[in-house]
mmCIF file of C-alpha atoms in Angstrom:
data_model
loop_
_atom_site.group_PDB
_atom_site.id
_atom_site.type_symbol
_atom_site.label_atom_id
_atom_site.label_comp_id
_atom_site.label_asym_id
_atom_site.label_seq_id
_atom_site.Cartn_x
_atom_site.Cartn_y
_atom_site.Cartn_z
ATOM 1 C CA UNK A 1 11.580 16.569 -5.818
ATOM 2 C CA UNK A 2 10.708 17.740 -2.076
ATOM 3 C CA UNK A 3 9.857 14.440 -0.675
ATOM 4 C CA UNK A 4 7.776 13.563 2.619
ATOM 5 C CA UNK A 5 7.416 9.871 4.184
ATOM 6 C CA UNK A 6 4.068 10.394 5.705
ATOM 7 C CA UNK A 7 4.373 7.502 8.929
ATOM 8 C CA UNK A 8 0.656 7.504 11.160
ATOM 9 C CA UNK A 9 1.237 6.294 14.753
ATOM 10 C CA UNK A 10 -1.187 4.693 17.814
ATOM 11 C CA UNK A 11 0.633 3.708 20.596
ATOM 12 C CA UNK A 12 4.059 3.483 18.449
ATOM 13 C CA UNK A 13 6.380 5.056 21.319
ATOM 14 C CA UNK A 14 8.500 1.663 21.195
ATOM 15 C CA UNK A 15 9.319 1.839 17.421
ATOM 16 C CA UNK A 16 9.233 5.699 16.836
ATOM 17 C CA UNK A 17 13.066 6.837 18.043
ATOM 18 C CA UNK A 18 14.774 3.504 16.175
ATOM 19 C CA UNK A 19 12.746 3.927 12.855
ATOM 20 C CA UNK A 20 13.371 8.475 12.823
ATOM 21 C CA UNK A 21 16.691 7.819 13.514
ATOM 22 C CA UNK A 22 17.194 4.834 10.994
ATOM 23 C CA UNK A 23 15.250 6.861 8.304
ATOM 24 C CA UNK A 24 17.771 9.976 9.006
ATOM 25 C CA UNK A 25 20.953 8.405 8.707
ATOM 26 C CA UNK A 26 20.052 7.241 5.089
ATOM 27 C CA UNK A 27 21.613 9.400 2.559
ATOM 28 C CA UNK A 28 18.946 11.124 1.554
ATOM 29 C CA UNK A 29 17.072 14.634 2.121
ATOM 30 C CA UNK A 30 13.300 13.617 2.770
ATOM 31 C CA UNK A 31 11.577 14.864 5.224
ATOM 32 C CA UNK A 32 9.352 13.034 8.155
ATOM 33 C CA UNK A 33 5.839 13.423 9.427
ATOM 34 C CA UNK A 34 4.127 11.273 12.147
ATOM 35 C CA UNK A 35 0.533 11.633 12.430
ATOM 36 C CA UNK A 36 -0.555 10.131 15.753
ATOM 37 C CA UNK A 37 -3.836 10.202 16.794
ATOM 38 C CA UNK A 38 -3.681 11.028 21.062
ATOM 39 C CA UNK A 39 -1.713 7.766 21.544
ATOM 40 C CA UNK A 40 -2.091 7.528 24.996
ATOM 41 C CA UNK A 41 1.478 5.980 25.507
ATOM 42 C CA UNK A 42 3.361 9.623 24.462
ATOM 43 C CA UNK A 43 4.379 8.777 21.359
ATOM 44 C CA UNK A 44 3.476 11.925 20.020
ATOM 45 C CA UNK A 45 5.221 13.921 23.343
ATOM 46 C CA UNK A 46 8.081 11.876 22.291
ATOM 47 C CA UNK A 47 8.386 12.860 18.180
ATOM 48 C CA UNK A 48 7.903 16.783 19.634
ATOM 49 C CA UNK A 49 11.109 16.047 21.860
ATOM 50 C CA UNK A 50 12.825 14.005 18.790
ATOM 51 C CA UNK A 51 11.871 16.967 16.577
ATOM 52 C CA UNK A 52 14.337 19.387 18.555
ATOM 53 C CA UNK A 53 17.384 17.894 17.507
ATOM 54 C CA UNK A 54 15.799 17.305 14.324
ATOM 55 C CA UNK A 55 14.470 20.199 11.704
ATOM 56 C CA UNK A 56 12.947 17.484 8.772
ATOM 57 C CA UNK A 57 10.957 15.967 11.839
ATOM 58 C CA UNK A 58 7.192 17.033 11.822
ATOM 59 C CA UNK A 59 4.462 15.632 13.749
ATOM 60 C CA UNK A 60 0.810 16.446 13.247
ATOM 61 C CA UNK A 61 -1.321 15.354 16.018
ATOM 62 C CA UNK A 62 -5.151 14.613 15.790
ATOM 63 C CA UNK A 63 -7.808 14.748 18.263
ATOM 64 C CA UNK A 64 -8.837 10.970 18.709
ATOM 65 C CA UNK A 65 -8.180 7.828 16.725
ATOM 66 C CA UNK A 66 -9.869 7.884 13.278
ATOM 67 C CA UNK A 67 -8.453 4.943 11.336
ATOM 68 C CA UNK A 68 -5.225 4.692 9.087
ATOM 69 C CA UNK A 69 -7.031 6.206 6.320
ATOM 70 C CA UNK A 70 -8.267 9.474 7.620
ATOM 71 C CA UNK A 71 -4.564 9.587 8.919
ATOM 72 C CA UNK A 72 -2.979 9.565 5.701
ATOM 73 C CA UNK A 73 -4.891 11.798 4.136
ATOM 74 C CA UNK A 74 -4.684 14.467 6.773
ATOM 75 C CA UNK A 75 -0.769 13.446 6.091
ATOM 76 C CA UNK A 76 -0.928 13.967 2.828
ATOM 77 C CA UNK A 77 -3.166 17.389 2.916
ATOM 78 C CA UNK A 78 -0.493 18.932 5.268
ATOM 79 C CA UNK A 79 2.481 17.694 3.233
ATOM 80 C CA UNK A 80 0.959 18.667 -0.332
ATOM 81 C CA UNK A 81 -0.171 22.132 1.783
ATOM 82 C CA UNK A 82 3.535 22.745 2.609
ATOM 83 C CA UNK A 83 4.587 22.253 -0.402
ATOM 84 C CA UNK A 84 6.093 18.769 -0.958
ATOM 85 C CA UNK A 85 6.025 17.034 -4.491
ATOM 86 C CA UNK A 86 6.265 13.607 -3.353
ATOM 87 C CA UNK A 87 4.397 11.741 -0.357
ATOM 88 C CA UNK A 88 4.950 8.136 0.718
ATOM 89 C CA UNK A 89 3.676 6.183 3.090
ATOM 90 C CA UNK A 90 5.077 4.040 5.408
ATOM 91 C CA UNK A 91 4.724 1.725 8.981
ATOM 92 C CA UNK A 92 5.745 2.728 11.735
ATOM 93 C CA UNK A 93 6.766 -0.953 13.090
ATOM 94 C CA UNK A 94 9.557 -1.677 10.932
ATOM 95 C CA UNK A 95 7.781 -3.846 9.054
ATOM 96 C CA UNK A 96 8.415 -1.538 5.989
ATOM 97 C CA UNK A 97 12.550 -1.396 5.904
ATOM 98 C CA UNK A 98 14.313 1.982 5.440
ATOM 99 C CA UNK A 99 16.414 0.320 3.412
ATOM 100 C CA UNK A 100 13.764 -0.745 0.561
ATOM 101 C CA UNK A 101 12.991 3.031 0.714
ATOM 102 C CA UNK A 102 15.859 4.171 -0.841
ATOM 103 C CA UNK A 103 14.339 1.564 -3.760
ATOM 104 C CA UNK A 104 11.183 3.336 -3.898
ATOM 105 C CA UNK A 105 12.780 7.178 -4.206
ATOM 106 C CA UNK A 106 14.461 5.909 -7.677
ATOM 107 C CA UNK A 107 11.833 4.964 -9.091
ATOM 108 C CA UNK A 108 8.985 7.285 -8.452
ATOM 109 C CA UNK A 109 11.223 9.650 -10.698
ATOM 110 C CA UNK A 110 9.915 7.882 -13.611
ATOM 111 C CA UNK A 111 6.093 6.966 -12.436
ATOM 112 C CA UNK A 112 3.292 8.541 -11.426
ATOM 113 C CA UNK A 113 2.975 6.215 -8.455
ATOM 114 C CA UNK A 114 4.952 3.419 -6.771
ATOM 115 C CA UNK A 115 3.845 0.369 -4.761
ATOM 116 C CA UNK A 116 6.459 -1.314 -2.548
ATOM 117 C CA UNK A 117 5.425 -4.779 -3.296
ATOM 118 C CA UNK A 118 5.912 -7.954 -1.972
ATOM 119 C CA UNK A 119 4.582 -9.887 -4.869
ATOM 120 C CA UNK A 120 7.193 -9.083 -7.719
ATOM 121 C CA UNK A 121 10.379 -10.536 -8.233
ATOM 122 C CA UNK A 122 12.817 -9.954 -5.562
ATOM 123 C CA UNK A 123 9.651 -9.404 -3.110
ATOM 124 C CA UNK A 124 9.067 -11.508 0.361
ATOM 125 C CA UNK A 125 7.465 -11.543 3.289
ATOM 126 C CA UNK A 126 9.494 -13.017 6.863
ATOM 127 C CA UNK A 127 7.644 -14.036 10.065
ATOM 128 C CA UNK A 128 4.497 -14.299 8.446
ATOM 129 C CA UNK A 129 1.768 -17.314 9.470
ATOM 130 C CA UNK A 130 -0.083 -19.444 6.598
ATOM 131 C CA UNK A 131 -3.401 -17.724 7.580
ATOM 132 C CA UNK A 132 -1.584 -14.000 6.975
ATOM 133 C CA UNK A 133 0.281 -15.118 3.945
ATOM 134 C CA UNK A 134 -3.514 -16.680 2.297
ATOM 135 C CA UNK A 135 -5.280 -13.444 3.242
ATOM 136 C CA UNK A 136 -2.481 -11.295 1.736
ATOM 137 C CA UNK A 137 -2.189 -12.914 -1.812
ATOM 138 C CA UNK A 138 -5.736 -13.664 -1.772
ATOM 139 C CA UNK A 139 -6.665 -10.390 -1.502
ATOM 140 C CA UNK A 140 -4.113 -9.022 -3.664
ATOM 141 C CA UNK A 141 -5.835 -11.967 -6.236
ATOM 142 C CA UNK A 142 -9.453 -10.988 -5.489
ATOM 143 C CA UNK A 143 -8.842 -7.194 -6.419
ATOM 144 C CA UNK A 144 -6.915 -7.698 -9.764
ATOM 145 C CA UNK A 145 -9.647 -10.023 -10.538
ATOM 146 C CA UNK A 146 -12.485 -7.496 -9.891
ATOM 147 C CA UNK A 147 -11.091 -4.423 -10.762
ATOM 148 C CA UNK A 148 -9.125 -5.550 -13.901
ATOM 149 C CA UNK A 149 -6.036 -4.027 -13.253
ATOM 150 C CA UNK A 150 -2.868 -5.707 -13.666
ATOM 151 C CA UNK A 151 -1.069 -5.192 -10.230
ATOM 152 C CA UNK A 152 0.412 -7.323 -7.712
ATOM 153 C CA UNK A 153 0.511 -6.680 -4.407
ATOM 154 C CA UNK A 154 -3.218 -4.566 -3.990
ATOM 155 C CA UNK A 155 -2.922 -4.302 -0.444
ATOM 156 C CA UNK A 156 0.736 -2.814 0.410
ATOM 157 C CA UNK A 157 0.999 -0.043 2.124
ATOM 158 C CA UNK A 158 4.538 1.255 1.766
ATOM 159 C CA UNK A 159 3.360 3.255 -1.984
ATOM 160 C CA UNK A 160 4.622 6.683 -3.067
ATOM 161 C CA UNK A 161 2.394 9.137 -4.769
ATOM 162 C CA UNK A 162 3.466 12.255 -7.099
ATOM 163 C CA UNK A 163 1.147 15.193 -5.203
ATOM 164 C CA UNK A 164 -0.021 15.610 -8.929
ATOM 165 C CA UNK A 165 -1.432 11.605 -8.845
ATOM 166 C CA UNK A 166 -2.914 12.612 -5.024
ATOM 167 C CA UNK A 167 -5.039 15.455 -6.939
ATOM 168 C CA UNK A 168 -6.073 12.867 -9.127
ATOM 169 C CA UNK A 169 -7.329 10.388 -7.207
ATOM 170 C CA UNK A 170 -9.362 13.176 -5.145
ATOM 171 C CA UNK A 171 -8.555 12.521 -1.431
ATOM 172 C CA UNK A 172 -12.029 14.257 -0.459
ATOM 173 C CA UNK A 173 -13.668 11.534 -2.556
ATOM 174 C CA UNK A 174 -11.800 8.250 -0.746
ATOM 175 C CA UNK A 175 -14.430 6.620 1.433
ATOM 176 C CA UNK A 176 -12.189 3.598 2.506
ATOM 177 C CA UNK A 177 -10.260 3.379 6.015
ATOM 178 C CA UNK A 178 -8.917 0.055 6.892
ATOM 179 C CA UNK A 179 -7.068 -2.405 4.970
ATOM 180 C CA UNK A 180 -9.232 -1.392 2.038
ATOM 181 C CA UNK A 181 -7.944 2.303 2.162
ATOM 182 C CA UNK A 182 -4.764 0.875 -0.042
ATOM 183 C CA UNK A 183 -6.686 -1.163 -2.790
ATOM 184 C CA UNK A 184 -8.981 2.308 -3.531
ATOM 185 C CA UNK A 185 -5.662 4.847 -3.775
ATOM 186 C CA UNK A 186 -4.332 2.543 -6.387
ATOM 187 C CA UNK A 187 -8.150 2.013 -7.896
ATOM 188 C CA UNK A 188 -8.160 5.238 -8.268
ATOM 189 C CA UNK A 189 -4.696 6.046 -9.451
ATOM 190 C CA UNK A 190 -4.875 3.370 -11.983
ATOM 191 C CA UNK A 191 -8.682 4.460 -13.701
ATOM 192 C CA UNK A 192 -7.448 8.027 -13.628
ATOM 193 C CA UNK A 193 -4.982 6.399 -16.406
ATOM 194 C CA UNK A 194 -1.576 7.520 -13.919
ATOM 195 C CA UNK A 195 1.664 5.112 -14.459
ATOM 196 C CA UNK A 196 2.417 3.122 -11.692
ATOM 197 C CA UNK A 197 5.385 1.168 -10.641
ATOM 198 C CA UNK A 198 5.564 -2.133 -8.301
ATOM 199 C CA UNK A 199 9.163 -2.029 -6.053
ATOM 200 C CA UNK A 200 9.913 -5.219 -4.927
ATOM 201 C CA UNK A 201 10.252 -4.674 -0.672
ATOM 202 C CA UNK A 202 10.718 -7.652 2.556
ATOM 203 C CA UNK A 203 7.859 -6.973 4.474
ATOM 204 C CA UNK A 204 9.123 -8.263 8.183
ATOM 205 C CA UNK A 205 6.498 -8.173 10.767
ATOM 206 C CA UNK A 206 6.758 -5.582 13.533
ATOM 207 C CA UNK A 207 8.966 -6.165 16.075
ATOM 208 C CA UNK A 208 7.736 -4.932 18.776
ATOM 209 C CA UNK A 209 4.144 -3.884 20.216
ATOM 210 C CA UNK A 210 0.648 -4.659 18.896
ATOM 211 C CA UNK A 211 -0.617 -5.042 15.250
ATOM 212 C CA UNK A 212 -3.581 -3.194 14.307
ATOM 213 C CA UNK A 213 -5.058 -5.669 11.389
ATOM 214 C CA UNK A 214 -8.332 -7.161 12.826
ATOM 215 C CA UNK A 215 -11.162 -9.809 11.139
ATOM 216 C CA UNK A 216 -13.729 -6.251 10.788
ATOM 217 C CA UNK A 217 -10.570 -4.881 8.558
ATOM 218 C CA UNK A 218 -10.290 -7.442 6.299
ATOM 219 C CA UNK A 219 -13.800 -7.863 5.870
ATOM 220 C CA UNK A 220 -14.029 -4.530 5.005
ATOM 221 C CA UNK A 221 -12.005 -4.743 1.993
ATOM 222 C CA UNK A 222 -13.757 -7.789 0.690
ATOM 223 C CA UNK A 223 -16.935 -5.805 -0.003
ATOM 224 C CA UNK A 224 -15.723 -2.590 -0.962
ATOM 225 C CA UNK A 225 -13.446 -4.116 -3.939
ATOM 226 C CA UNK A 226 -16.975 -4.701 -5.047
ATOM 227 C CA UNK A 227 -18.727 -0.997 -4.230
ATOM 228 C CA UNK A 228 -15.660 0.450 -5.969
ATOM 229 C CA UNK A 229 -15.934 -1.765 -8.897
ATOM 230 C CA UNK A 230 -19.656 -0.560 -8.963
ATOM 231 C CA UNK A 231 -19.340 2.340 -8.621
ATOM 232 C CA UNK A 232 -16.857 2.854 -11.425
ATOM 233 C CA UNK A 233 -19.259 1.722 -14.065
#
């Protein structure tokens, strides 16, 4: 299957050479888009300059900074668009490991949709604070509670999709941006009665420059577990 690991970027010029080149020495044929929205430090100047040595390096750039949702689906538009069976997402901090992608390729052959989790057996998280770790599992807690579906880690974001699942979920439908943008792909994915798969990944934080995950994010999430719930009645 014609894969593409979909990787949005704000200010990511730091991380953006190590993880392209780290993701292209893997055996493996996928392909690479970075969707950056203007970051004003280049990094998009520098994936254009990356992407002449490099023909299964895209970039799609977008007028202003709309939120990690409305990234990944204009990601996954262009990628289903140009004719790619498989989209994943994926950090572009190192905080999702090329290596646990190789993981995630095998098994999306046999599901519908896979979720790079943390919260499965052979799963972890390094570097991370007691007040990160509680609002991780907690939320991951609080939407298999409410929404009744048996899954682990709820608010990963290092998931594969089968462009037929995508089509499914209806991207045109997703209202979700933040942290809550993951929980509502895999609501969706899961009441549309698609097979998913949890990969156990190490989640590492970044490395270097600035994480985006702010109080008005996680709040966020908290009441739109509920609205979805709702709203699927």
């Amino acid at each position: 299957m014609k894969t593409l690991v979909v990787i949005p970027t704000y200010n990511e010029i730091e991380n953006i050479p190590n993880l392209t080149a780290a993701l292209f020495a893997l055996k493996s044929d996928f392909h690479v888009l970075v969707v950056d929205d203007s970051s004003p430090d280049g990094t998009g100047q520098e994936v254009q300059r990356l992407a002449q040595n490099q023909s299964r390096l895209h970039l799609l750039s977008r007028a202003k900074k709309e939120g990690l949702g409305r990234a990944y689906i204009a990601g996954f538009e262009w990628g289903m668009k140009n004719g790619f069976d498989v989209l994943i997402e994926m950090d572009a901090d190192f905080s999702h490991r090329p290596d646990d992608l190789m993981k995630i390729l095998e098994r999306i052959q046999n599901a519908d949709f896979v979720v790079g989790s943390r919260y499965v057996d052979g799963g972890r998280t390094v570097n991370w604070g007691l007040m990160r770790k509680l609002i991780s599992r907690g939320g991951g807690i609080y939407s298999r509670l409410i929404l009744g579906f048996p899954l682990n880690d709820w608010t990963g974001g290092f998931n594969a999709w089968k462009k037929e699942t995508l089509r499914k979920i209806n991207l045109s439908e997703v209202k979700s941006n933040g942290y809550s943008f993951q929980i509502e792909l895999k609501f969706r994915a899961l009441r549309a009665g698609c097979k998913g798969s949890e990969s156990p990944i190490v989640f590492e934080d970044r490395r270097v420059g600035k994480s985006k995950m702010s109080l008005k994010i996680v709040l966020e999430a908290f009441w739109r577990v509920w609205k979805m719930r709702f709203q699927a009645q």
